[in-house]
PDB file of C-alpha atoms in Angstrom:
ATOM      1  CA  MET A   1       0.130   0.290  -0.074  1.00 56.00           C
ATOM      2  CA  LEU A   2       1.809   3.059  -0.927  1.00 71.00           C
ATOM      3  CA  PHE A   3      -0.219   5.457   1.295  1.00 82.00           C
ATOM      4  CA  THR A   4      -0.512   4.789   4.763  1.00 88.00           C
ATOM      5  CA  ARG A   5      -2.405   5.574   7.248  1.00 91.00           C
ATOM      6  CA  GLU A   6       0.124   8.253   8.431  1.00 93.00           C
ATOM      7  CA  THR A   7      -0.528   9.753   4.705  1.00 94.00           C
ATOM      8  CA  ASP A   8      -4.247  10.069   5.063  1.00 94.00           C
ATOM      9  CA  TYR A   9      -3.709  11.799   8.563  1.00 95.00           C
ATOM     10  CA  ALA A  10      -1.001  14.136   6.874  1.00 96.00           C
ATOM     11  CA  LEU A  11      -3.514  14.851   4.108  1.00 96.00           C
ATOM     12  CA  ARG A  12      -6.229  15.197   6.126  1.00 94.00           C
ATOM     13  CA  LEU A  13      -4.526  17.644   8.562  1.00 95.00           C
ATOM     14  CA  LEU A  14      -2.920  20.153   5.427  1.00 95.00           C
ATOM     15  CA  ARG A  15      -6.556  20.332   3.969  1.00 93.00           C
ATOM     16  CA  ASN A  16      -7.946  22.064   7.710  1.00 92.00           C
ATOM     17  CA  LEU A  17      -4.416  24.373   7.389  1.00 92.00           C
ATOM     18  CA  ASP A  18      -3.231  27.366   6.047  1.00 88.00           C
ATOM     19  CA  ALA A  19      -0.450  29.626   6.207  1.00 86.00           C
ATOM     20  CA  LYS A  20      -1.772  32.589   8.230  1.00 86.00           C
ATOM     21  CA  GLU A  21      -3.248  31.387  10.995  1.00 86.00           C
ATOM     22  CA  HIS A  22      -2.321  28.869  13.871  1.00 88.00           C
ATOM     23  CA  LYS A  23      -4.919  25.527  14.383  1.00 90.00           C
ATOM     24  CA  SER A  24      -4.526  23.704  17.408  1.00 88.00           C
ATOM     25  CA  ILE A  25      -4.149  19.952  17.470  1.00 88.00           C
ATOM     26  CA  SER A  26      -7.461  19.273  19.300  1.00 88.00           C
ATOM     27  CA  GLN A  27      -8.944  21.415  16.737  1.00 85.00           C
ATOM     28  CA  LEU A  28      -7.946  19.590  13.859  1.00 87.00           C
ATOM     29  CA  ILE A  29      -8.379  16.273  15.300  1.00 90.00           C
ATOM     30  CA  ASP A  30     -12.281  16.913  16.163  1.00 85.00           C
ATOM     31  CA  LYS A  31     -13.422  17.778  12.683  1.00 86.00           C
ATOM     32  CA  GLU A  32     -11.218  15.347  11.312  1.00 89.00           C
ATOM     33  CA  LEU A  33     -12.098  12.526  13.657  1.00 88.00           C
ATOM     34  CA  MET A  34      -8.024  11.551  14.084  1.00 92.00           C
ATOM     35  CA  THR A  35      -6.458  10.257  16.746  1.00 91.00           C
ATOM     36  CA  THR A  36      -4.063  11.740  18.871  1.00 91.00           C
ATOM     37  CA  ALA A  37      -1.142   9.877  18.943  1.00 93.00           C
ATOM     38  CA  ILE A  38      -0.984   9.401  15.567  1.00 93.00           C
ATOM     39  CA  THR A  39      -1.589  12.974  14.396  1.00 93.00           C
ATOM     40  CA  TYR A  40       0.982  14.596  16.672  1.00 93.00           C
ATOM     41  CA  LYS A  41       3.593  11.694  14.964  1.00 95.00           C
ATOM     42  CA  VAL A  42       2.067  12.596  11.442  1.00 96.00           C
ATOM     43  CA  ALA A  43       2.570  17.163  12.523  1.00 95.00           C
ATOM     44  CA  ARG A  44       6.129  16.106  13.859  1.00 95.00           C
ATOM     45  CA  LYS A  45       7.087  14.339  10.309  1.00 97.00           C
ATOM     46  CA  LEU A  46       5.392  17.424   8.056  1.00 97.00           C
ATOM     47  CA  ASP A  47       7.041  20.139  10.676  1.00 96.00           C
ATOM     48  CA  ARG A  48      10.396  18.556   9.835  1.00 96.00           C
ATOM     49  CA  GLY A  49       9.470  18.061   6.511  1.00 97.00           C
ATOM     50  CA  GLY A  50       8.966  22.257   5.968  1.00 96.00           C
ATOM     51  CA  LEU A  51       5.277  22.070   5.197  1.00 97.00           C
ATOM     52  CA  ILE A  52       4.113  23.270   8.587  1.00 96.00           C
ATOM     53  CA  GLU A  53       5.239  24.633  11.342  1.00 94.00           C
ATOM     54  CA  SER A  54       4.656  24.841  15.172  1.00 90.00           C
ATOM     55  CA  VAL A  55       4.686  27.364  17.658  1.00 84.00           C
ATOM     56  CA  ARG A  56       4.374  26.446  21.140  1.00 84.00           C
ATOM     57  CA  GLY A  57       2.170  28.099  24.201  1.00 77.00           C
ATOM     58  CA  ASN A  58      -1.699  28.703  24.187  1.00 77.00           C
ATOM     59  CA  SER A  59      -2.242  30.379  21.181  1.00 73.00           C
ATOM     60  CA  GLY A  60       0.058  28.289  19.609  1.00 79.00           C
ATOM     61  CA  GLY A  61      -0.899  24.962  16.837  1.00 89.00           C
ATOM     62  CA  TYR A  62       0.100  24.376  13.490  1.00 93.00           C
ATOM     63  CA  LYS A  63       0.448  26.749  10.161  1.00 93.00           C
ATOM     64  CA  LEU A  64       1.408  26.006   6.805  1.00 95.00           C
ATOM     65  CA  THR A  65       4.829  27.266   5.554  1.00 96.00           C
ATOM     66  CA  ARG A  66       3.521  28.030   2.229  1.00 94.00           C
ATOM     67  CA  ASP A  67       0.247  28.511   0.508  1.00 94.00           C
ATOM     68  CA  MET A  68      -1.452  25.417  -0.085  1.00 94.00           C
ATOM     69  CA  SER A  69      -1.149  25.919  -3.891  1.00 95.00           C
ATOM     70  CA  GLU A  70       2.595  24.913  -3.906  1.00 96.00           C
ATOM     71  CA  ILE A  71       1.990  22.005  -2.123  1.00 97.00           C
ATOM     72  CA  THR A  72       1.277  18.852  -4.339  1.00 97.00           C
ATOM     73  CA  LEU A  73       0.559  15.028  -3.505  1.00 96.00           C
ATOM     74  CA  TYR A  74       4.018  13.898  -3.801  1.00 96.00           C
ATOM     75  CA  ASP A  75       5.492  16.626  -1.608  1.00 97.00           C
ATOM     76  CA  VAL A  76       3.354  14.705   1.148  1.00 97.00           C
ATOM     77  CA  PHE A  77       3.521  11.243   0.231  1.00 95.00           C
ATOM     78  CA  LYS A  78       7.478  11.820  -0.179  1.00 94.00           C
ATOM     79  CA  ILE A  79       7.704  13.187   3.461  1.00 96.00           C
ATOM     80  CA  MET A  80       5.344  10.134   4.980  1.00 95.00           C
ATOM     81  CA  ASN A  81       7.004   7.425   3.107  1.00 90.00           C
ATOM     82  CA  PRO A  82      10.430   8.827   2.122  1.00 88.00           C
ATOM     83  CA  ASP A  83      11.747   5.446   0.771  1.00 83.00           C
ATOM     84  CA  THR A  84       9.060   4.053  -0.468  1.00 83.00           C
ATOM     85  CA  VAL A  85       9.771   2.331  -4.092  1.00 81.00           C
ATOM     86  CA  LEU A  86       7.228   0.373  -5.743  1.00 81.00           C
ATOM     87  CA  ASN A  87       9.808  -2.871  -5.609  1.00 80.00           C
ATOM     88  CA  ASP A  88      13.027  -3.064  -3.947  1.00 80.00           C
ATOM     89  CA  CYS A  89      15.228  -3.141  -7.005  1.00 80.00           C
ATOM     90  CA  LEU A  90      13.947   0.352  -8.027  1.00 82.00           C
ATOM     91  CA  HIS A  91      15.638   2.038  -4.637  1.00 81.00           C
ATOM     92  CA  PRO A  92      18.681   4.164  -5.809  1.00 79.00           C
ATOM     93  CA  ASP A  93      20.970   2.005  -3.267  1.00 80.00           C
ATOM     94  CA  VAL A  94      20.506  -1.585  -4.745  1.00 81.00           C
ATOM     95  CA  ASN A  95      22.100  -2.883  -7.461  1.00 82.00           C
ATOM     96  CA  CYS A  96      19.580  -5.932  -8.373  1.00 78.00           C
ATOM     97  CA  PRO A  97      21.544  -8.401  -9.857  1.00 81.00           C
ATOM     98  CA  LEU A  98      18.955  -8.976 -12.341  1.00 80.00           C
ATOM     99  CA  ASP A  99      19.697  -6.278 -14.192  1.00 80.00           C
ATOM    100  CA  SER A 100      22.554  -5.623 -15.528  1.00 81.00           C
ATOM    101  CA  GLU A 101      23.679  -3.621 -18.549  1.00 81.00           C
ATOM    102  CA  ASP A 102      24.740  -6.970 -20.630  1.00 84.00           C
ATOM    103  CA  ALA A 103      20.959  -8.639 -19.585  1.00 84.00           C
ATOM    104  CA  PRO A 104      18.566  -6.110 -18.825  1.00 83.00           C
ATOM    105  CA  CYS A 105      15.323  -6.960 -16.941  1.00 85.00           C
ATOM    106  CA  ARG A 106      12.435  -6.034 -18.861  1.00 87.00           C
ATOM    107  CA  PHE A 107      10.073  -6.043 -15.270  1.00 88.00           C
ATOM    108  CA  HIS A 108      12.651  -3.511 -13.776  1.00 84.00           C
ATOM    109  CA  LYS A 109      12.262  -0.786 -17.012  1.00 85.00           C
ATOM    110  CA  GLU A 110       8.909  -1.341 -16.511  1.00 91.00           C
ATOM    111  CA  LEU A 111       8.493  -0.899 -13.413  1.00 89.00           C
ATOM    112  CA  CYS A 112      10.382   2.333 -13.361  1.00 87.00           C
ATOM    113  CA  ARG A 113       7.997   4.043 -15.934  1.00 92.00           C
ATOM    114  CA  ILE A 114       5.323   2.932 -13.933  1.00 92.00           C
ATOM    115  CA  GLN A 115       6.842   4.783 -11.157  1.00 90.00           C
ATOM    116  CA  LYS A 116       7.793   7.644 -12.803  1.00 93.00           C
ATOM    117  CA  VAL A 117       4.412   7.563 -14.080  1.00 95.00           C
ATOM    118  CA  LEU A 118       3.137   7.583 -10.752  1.00 93.00           C
ATOM    119  CA  PHE A 119       5.391  10.601  -9.077  1.00 93.00           C
ATOM    120  CA  GLU A 120       4.624  12.838 -12.211  1.00 96.00           C
ATOM    121  CA  GLU A 121       0.516  12.478 -11.376  1.00 96.00           C
ATOM    122  CA  LEU A 122       1.375  12.997  -7.747  1.00 95.00           C
ATOM    123  CA  GLN A 123       3.134  16.361  -8.501  1.00 97.00           C
ATOM    124  CA  ARG A 124       0.299  17.365 -11.238  1.00 97.00           C
ATOM    125  CA  LYS A 125      -1.683  18.966  -9.317  1.00 97.00           C
ATOM    126  CA  SER A 126      -1.600  21.145  -6.200  1.00 97.00           C
ATOM    127  CA  LEU A 127      -3.913  20.779  -2.505  1.00 96.00           C
ATOM    128  CA  ALA A 128      -5.631  23.561  -3.871  1.00 95.00           C
ATOM    129  CA  GLU A 129      -6.673  22.681  -6.924  1.00 95.00           C
ATOM    130  CA  ILE A 130      -7.664  18.896  -5.425  1.00 94.00           C
ATOM    131  CA  MET A 131      -9.551  21.283  -2.820  1.00 91.00           C
ATOM    132  CA  LYS A 132     -11.458  23.687  -5.366  1.00 91.00           C
ATOM    133  CA  GLU A 133     -12.361  20.567  -7.592  1.00 83.00           C
ATOM    134  CA  GLU A 134     -13.746  18.451  -4.384  1.00 74.00           C
ATOM    135  CA  ALA A 135     -15.795  21.993  -3.349  1.00 72.00           C
ATOM    136  CA  ALA A 136     -16.890  22.540  -6.771  1.00 74.00           C
ATOM    137  CA  GLU A 137     -18.573  18.908  -7.209  1.00 72.00           C
ATOM    138  CA  GLU A 138     -20.177  19.168  -3.716  1.00 71.00           C
ATOM    139  CA  ASN A 139     -21.828  22.367  -4.342  1.00 76.00           C
ATOM    140  CA  ALA A 140     -23.307  20.802  -7.770  1.00 76.00           C
ATOM    141  CA  GLU A 141     -25.083  18.286  -5.883  1.00 70.00           C
TER     142      GLU A 141
END
């Protein structure tokens, strides 16, 4: 599974934040029906990854570090799953013994192509565009 529960939580958390005002974890948990422990863990990863920033104190919380129009699914995916590849042989640190210049592996080549297309698709739309489409669909109903 490429999109883990943590990645799902990250997307749910991000869709409730903006770059202007901080929101507390408790506000986000209540709205998105998320568990506290996982939400804090996800928030720490997004903070370390540079998508959100935290502010301590009574009026603290989290906010986006940049506008949602500048964040893609790929950005979130790579923060939450930095080493994820379709197959271990695609990992940059792995030298597959079944794939060489003399005898290339056709599966390796095809998996590389699929992974490239997947990553391109994850970068195709910003989170703002996705949310705008979601709002348009809800208004059409």
